[in-house]
Tab-separated table of N, CA and C in Angstrom:
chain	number	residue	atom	x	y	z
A	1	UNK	N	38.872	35.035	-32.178
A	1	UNK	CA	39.840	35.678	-31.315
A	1	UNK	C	40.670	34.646	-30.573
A	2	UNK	N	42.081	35.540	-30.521
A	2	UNK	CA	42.740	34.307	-29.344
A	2	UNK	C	42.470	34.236	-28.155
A	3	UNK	N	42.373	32.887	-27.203
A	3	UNK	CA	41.855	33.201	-26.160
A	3	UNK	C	42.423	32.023	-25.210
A	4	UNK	N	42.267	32.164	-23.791
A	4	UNK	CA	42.820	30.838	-22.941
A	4	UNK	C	42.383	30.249	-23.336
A	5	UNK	N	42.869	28.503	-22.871
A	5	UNK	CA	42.555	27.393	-23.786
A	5	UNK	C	41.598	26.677	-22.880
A	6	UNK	N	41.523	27.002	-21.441
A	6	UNK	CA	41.068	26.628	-20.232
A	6	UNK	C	39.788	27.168	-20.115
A	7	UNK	N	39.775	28.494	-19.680
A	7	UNK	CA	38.705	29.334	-19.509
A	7	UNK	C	38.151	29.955	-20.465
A	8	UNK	N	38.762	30.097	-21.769
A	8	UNK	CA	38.059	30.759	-23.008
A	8	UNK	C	38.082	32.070	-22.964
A	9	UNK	N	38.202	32.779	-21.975
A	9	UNK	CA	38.818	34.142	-21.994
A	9	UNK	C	39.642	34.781	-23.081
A	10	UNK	N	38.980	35.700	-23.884
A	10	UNK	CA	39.932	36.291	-25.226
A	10	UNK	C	41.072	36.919	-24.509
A	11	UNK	N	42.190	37.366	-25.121
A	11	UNK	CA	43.046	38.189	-24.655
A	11	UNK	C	43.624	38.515	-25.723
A	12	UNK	N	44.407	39.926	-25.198
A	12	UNK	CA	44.440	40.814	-26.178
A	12	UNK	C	45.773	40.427	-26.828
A	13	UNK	N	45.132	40.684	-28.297
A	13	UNK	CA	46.501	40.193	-29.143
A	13	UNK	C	47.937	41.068	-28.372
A	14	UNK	N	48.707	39.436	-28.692
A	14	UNK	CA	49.899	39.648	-28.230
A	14	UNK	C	50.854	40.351	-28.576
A	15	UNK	N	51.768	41.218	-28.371
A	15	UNK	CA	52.635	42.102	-29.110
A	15	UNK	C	54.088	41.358	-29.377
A	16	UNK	N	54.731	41.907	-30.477
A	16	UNK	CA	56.030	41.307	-31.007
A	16	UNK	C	56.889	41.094	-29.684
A	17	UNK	N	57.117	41.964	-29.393
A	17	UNK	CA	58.204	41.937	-27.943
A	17	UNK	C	57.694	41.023	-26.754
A	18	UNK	N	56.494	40.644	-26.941
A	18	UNK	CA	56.026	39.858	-25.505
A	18	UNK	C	56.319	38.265	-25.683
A	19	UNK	N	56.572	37.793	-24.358
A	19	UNK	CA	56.692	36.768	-24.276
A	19	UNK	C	55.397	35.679	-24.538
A	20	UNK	N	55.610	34.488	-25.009
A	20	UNK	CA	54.927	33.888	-25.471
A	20	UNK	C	54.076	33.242	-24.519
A	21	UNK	N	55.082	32.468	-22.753
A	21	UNK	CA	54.391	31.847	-21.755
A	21	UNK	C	53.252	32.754	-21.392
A	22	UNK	N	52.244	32.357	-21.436
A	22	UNK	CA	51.154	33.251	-21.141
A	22	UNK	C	50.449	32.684	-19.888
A	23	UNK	N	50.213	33.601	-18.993
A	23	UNK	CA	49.268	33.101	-17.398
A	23	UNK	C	47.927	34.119	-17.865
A	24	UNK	N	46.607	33.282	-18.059
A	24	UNK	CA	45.519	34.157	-18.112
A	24	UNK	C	45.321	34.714	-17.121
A	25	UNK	N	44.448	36.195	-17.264
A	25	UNK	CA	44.491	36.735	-16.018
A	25	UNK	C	43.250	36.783	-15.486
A	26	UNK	N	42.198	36.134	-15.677
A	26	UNK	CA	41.330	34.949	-15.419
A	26	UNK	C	41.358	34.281	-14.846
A	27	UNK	N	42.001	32.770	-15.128
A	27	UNK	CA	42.036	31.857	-14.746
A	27	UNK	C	43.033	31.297	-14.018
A	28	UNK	N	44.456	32.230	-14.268
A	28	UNK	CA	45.680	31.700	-14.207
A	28	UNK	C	46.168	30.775	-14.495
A	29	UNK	N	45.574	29.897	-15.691
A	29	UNK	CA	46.152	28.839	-16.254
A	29	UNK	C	47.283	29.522	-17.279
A	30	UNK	N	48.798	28.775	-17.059
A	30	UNK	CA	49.864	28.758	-18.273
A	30	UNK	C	49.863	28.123	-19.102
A	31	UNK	N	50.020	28.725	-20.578
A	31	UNK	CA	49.703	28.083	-21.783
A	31	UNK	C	51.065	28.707	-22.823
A	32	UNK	N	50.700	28.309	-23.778
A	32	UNK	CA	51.993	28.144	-24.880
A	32	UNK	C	51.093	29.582	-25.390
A	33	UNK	N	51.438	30.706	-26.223
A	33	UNK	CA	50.837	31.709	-26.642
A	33	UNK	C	50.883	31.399	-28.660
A	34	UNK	N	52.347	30.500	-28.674
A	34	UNK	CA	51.908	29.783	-30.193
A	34	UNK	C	51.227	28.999	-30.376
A	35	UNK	N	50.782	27.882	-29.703
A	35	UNK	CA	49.885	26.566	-29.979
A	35	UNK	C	48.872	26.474	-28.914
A	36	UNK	N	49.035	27.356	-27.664
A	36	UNK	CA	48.046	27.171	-26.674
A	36	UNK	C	47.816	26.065	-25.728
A	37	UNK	N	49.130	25.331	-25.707
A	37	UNK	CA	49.030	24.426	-24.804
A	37	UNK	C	49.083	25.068	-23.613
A	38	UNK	N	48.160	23.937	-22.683
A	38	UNK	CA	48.167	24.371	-21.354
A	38	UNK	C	48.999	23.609	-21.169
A	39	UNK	N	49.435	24.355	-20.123
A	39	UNK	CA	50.653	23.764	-19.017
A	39	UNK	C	50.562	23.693	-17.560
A	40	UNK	N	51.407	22.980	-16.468
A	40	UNK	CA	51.002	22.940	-15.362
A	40	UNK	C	51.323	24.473	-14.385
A	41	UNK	N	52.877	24.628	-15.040
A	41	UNK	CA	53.210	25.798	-14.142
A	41	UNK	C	53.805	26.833	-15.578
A	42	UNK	N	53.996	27.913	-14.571
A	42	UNK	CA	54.448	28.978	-15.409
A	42	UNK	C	55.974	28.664	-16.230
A	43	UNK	N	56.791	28.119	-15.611
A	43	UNK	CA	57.993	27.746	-15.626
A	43	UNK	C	58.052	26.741	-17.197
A	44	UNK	N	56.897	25.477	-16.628
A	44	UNK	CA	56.701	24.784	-18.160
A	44	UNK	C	56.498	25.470	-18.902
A	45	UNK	N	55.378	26.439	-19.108
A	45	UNK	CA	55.273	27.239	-20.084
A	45	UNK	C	55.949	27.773	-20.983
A	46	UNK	N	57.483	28.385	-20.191
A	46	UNK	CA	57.716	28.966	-20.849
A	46	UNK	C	59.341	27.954	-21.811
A	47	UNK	N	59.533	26.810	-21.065
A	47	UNK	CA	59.931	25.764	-21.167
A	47	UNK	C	59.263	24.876	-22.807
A	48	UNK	N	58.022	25.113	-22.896
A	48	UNK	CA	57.394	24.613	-24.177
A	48	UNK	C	57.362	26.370	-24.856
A	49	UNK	N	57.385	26.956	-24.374
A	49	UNK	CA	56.978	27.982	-24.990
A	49	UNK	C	58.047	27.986	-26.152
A	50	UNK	N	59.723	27.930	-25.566
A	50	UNK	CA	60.621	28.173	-26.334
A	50	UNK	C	60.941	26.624	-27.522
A	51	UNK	N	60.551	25.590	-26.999
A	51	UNK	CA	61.276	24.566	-27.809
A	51	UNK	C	59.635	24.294	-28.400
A	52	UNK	N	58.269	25.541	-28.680
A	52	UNK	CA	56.926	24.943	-29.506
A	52	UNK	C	57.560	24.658	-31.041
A	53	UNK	N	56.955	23.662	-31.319
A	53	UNK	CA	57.074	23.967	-32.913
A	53	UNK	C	56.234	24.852	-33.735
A	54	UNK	N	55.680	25.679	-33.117
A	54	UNK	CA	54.645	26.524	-33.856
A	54	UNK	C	55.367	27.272	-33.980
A	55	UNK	N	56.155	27.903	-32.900
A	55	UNK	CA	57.330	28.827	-32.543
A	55	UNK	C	58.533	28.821	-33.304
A	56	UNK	N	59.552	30.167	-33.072
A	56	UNK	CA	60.733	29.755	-33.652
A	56	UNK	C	61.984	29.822	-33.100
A	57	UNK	N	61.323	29.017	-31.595
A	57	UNK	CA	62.746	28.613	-30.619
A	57	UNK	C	62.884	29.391	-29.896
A	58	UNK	N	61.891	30.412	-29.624
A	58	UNK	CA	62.505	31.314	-28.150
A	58	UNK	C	61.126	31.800	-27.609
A	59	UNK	N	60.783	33.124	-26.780
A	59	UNK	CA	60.123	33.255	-26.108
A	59	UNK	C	59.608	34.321	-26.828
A	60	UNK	N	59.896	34.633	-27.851
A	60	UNK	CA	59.566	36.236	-28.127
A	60	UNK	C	60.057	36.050	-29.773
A	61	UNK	N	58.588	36.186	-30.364
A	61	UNK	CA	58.154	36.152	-31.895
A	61	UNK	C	58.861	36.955	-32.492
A	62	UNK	N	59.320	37.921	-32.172
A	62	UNK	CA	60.031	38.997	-33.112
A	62	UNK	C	58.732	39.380	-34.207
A	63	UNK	N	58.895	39.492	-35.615
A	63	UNK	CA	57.992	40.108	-36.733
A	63	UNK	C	57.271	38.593	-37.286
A	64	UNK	N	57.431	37.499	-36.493
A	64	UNK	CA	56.912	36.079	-36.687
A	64	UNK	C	55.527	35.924	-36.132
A	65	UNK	N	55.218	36.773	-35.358
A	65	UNK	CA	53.925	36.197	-34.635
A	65	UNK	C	52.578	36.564	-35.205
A	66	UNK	N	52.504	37.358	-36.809
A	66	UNK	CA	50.922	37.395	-37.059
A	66	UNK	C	51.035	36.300	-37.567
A	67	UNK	N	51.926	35.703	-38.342
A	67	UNK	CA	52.053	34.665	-39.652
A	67	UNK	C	51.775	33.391	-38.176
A	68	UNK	N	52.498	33.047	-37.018
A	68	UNK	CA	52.077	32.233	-36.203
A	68	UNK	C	50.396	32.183	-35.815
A	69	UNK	N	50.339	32.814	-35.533
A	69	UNK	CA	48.818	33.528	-35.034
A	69	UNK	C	47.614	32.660	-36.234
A	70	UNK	N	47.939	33.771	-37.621
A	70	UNK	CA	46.857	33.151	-38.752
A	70	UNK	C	47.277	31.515	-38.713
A	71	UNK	N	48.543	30.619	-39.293
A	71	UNK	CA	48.402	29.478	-38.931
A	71	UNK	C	47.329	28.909	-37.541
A	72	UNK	N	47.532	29.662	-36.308
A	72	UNK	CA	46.647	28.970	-35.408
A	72	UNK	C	45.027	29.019	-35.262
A	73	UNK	N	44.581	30.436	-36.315
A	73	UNK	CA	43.514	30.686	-36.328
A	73	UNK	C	42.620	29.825	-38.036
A	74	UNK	N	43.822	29.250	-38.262
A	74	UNK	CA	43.502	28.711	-39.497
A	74	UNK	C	42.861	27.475	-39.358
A	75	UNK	N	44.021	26.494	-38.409
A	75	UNK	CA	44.129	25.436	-37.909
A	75	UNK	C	43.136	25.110	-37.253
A	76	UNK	N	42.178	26.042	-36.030
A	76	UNK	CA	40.923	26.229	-35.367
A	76	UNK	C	39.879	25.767	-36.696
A	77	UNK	N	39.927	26.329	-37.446
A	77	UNK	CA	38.510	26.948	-38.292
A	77	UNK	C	38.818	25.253	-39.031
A	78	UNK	N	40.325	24.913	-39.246
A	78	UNK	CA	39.948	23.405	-40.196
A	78	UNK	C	39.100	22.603	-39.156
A	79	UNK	N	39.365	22.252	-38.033
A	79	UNK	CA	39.648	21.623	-36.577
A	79	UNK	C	38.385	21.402	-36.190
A	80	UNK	N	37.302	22.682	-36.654
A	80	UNK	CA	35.802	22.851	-36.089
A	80	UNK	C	35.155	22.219	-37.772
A	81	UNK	N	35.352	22.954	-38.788
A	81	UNK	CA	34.427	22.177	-39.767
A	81	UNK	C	34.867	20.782	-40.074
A	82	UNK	N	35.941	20.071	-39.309
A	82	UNK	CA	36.001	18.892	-39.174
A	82	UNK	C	35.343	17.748	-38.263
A	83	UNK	N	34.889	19.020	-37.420
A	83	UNK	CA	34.275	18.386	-36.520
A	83	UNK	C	33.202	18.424	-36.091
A	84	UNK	N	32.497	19.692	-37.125
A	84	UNK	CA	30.795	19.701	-37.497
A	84	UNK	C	30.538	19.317	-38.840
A	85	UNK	N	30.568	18.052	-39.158
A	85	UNK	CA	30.357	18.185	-40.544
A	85	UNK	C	28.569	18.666	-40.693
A	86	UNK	N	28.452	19.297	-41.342
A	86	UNK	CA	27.238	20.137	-41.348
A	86	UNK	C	26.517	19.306	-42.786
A	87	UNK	N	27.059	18.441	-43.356
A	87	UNK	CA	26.173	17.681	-44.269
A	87	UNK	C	27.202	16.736	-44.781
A	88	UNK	N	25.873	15.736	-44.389
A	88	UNK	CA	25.989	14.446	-44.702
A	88	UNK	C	26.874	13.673	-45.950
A	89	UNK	N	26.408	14.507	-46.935
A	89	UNK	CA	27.023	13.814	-47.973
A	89	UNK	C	28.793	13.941	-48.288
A	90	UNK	N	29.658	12.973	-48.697
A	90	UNK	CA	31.501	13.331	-47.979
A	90	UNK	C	31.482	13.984	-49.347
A	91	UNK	N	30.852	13.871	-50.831
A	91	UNK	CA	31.196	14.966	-52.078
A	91	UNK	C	30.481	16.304	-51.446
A	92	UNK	N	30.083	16.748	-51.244
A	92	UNK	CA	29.401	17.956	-50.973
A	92	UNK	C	30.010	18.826	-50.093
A	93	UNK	N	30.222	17.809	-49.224
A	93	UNK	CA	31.205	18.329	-47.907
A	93	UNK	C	32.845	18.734	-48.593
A	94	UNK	N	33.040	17.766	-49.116
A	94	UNK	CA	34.781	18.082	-49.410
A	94	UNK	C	34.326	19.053	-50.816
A	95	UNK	N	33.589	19.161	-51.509
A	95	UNK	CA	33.665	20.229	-52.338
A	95	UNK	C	33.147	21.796	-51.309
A	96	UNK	N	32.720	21.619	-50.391
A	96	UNK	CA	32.544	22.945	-49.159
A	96	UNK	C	33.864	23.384	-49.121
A	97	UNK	N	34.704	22.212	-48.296
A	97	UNK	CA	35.837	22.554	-47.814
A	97	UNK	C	37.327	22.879	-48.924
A	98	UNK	N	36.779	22.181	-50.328
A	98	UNK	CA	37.751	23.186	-51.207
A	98	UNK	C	37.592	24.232	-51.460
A	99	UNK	N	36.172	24.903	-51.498
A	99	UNK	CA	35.920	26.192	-52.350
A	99	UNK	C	36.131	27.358	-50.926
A	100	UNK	N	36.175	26.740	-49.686
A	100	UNK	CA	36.808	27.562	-48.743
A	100	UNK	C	38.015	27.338	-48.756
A	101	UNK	N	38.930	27.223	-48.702
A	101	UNK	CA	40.178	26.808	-48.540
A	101	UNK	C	41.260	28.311	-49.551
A	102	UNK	N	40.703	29.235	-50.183
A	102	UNK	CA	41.181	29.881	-51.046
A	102	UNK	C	41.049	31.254	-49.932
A	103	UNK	N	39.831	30.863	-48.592
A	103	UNK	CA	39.341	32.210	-48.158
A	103	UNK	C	40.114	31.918	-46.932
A	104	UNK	N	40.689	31.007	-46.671
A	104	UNK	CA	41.054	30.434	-45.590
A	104	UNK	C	42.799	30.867	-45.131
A	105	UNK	N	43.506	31.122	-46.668
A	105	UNK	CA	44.659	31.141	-46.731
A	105	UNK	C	45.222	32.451	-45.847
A	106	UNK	N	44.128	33.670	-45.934
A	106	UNK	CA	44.887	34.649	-45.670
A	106	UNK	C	44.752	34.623	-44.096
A	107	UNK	N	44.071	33.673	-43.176
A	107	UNK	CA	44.046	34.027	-41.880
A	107	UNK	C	45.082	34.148	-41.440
């Protein structure tokens, strides 16, 4: 699930029309809603929000934001089995991570 990047708090998927600067309502930390950067103030937020490169230049995804979304939930899942390698051996491992990579596409 998506969630603050601060507090870990899920929140509820975002809708097409909503803006991307996101303030958890948790924590009140501002974050990017395409890449999840935290930010200091709301203002940055929405300042990275529009010029993210995850994004496509404004504040509001239009019919762009599941295809944003699966990229970021994709990007997570490479990000963590990169960073548990769960066995030792680097053939075993990189033959793991090809034969997932087919299940991986549709996130």
């Amino acid at each position: 699930n998506l969630h603050c990047p601060k507090c870990k708090h899920v929140y509820a998927e975002v809708e097409e029309g909503d803006c991307m600067a996101i303030t958890c309502r948790t924590c009140h930390s501002n974050f990017c809603g395409y890449c999840q950067k935290l930010c200091e103030t709301s203002r940055r937020a929405h300042v990275h929000a529009r010029k993210c490169p995850e994004g496509p230049g404004s504040y509001y995804p239009g019919n762009q934001l599941a295809r944003i979304h699966r990229k970021l939930r994709a990007r997570r899942i490479q990000k963590y089995l990169e960073n548990n390698r769960f066995v030792d051996d680097h053939e075993i491992y990189d033959d793991i991570i090809k034969r997932l990579q087919p299940h991986l596409k549709g996130l």
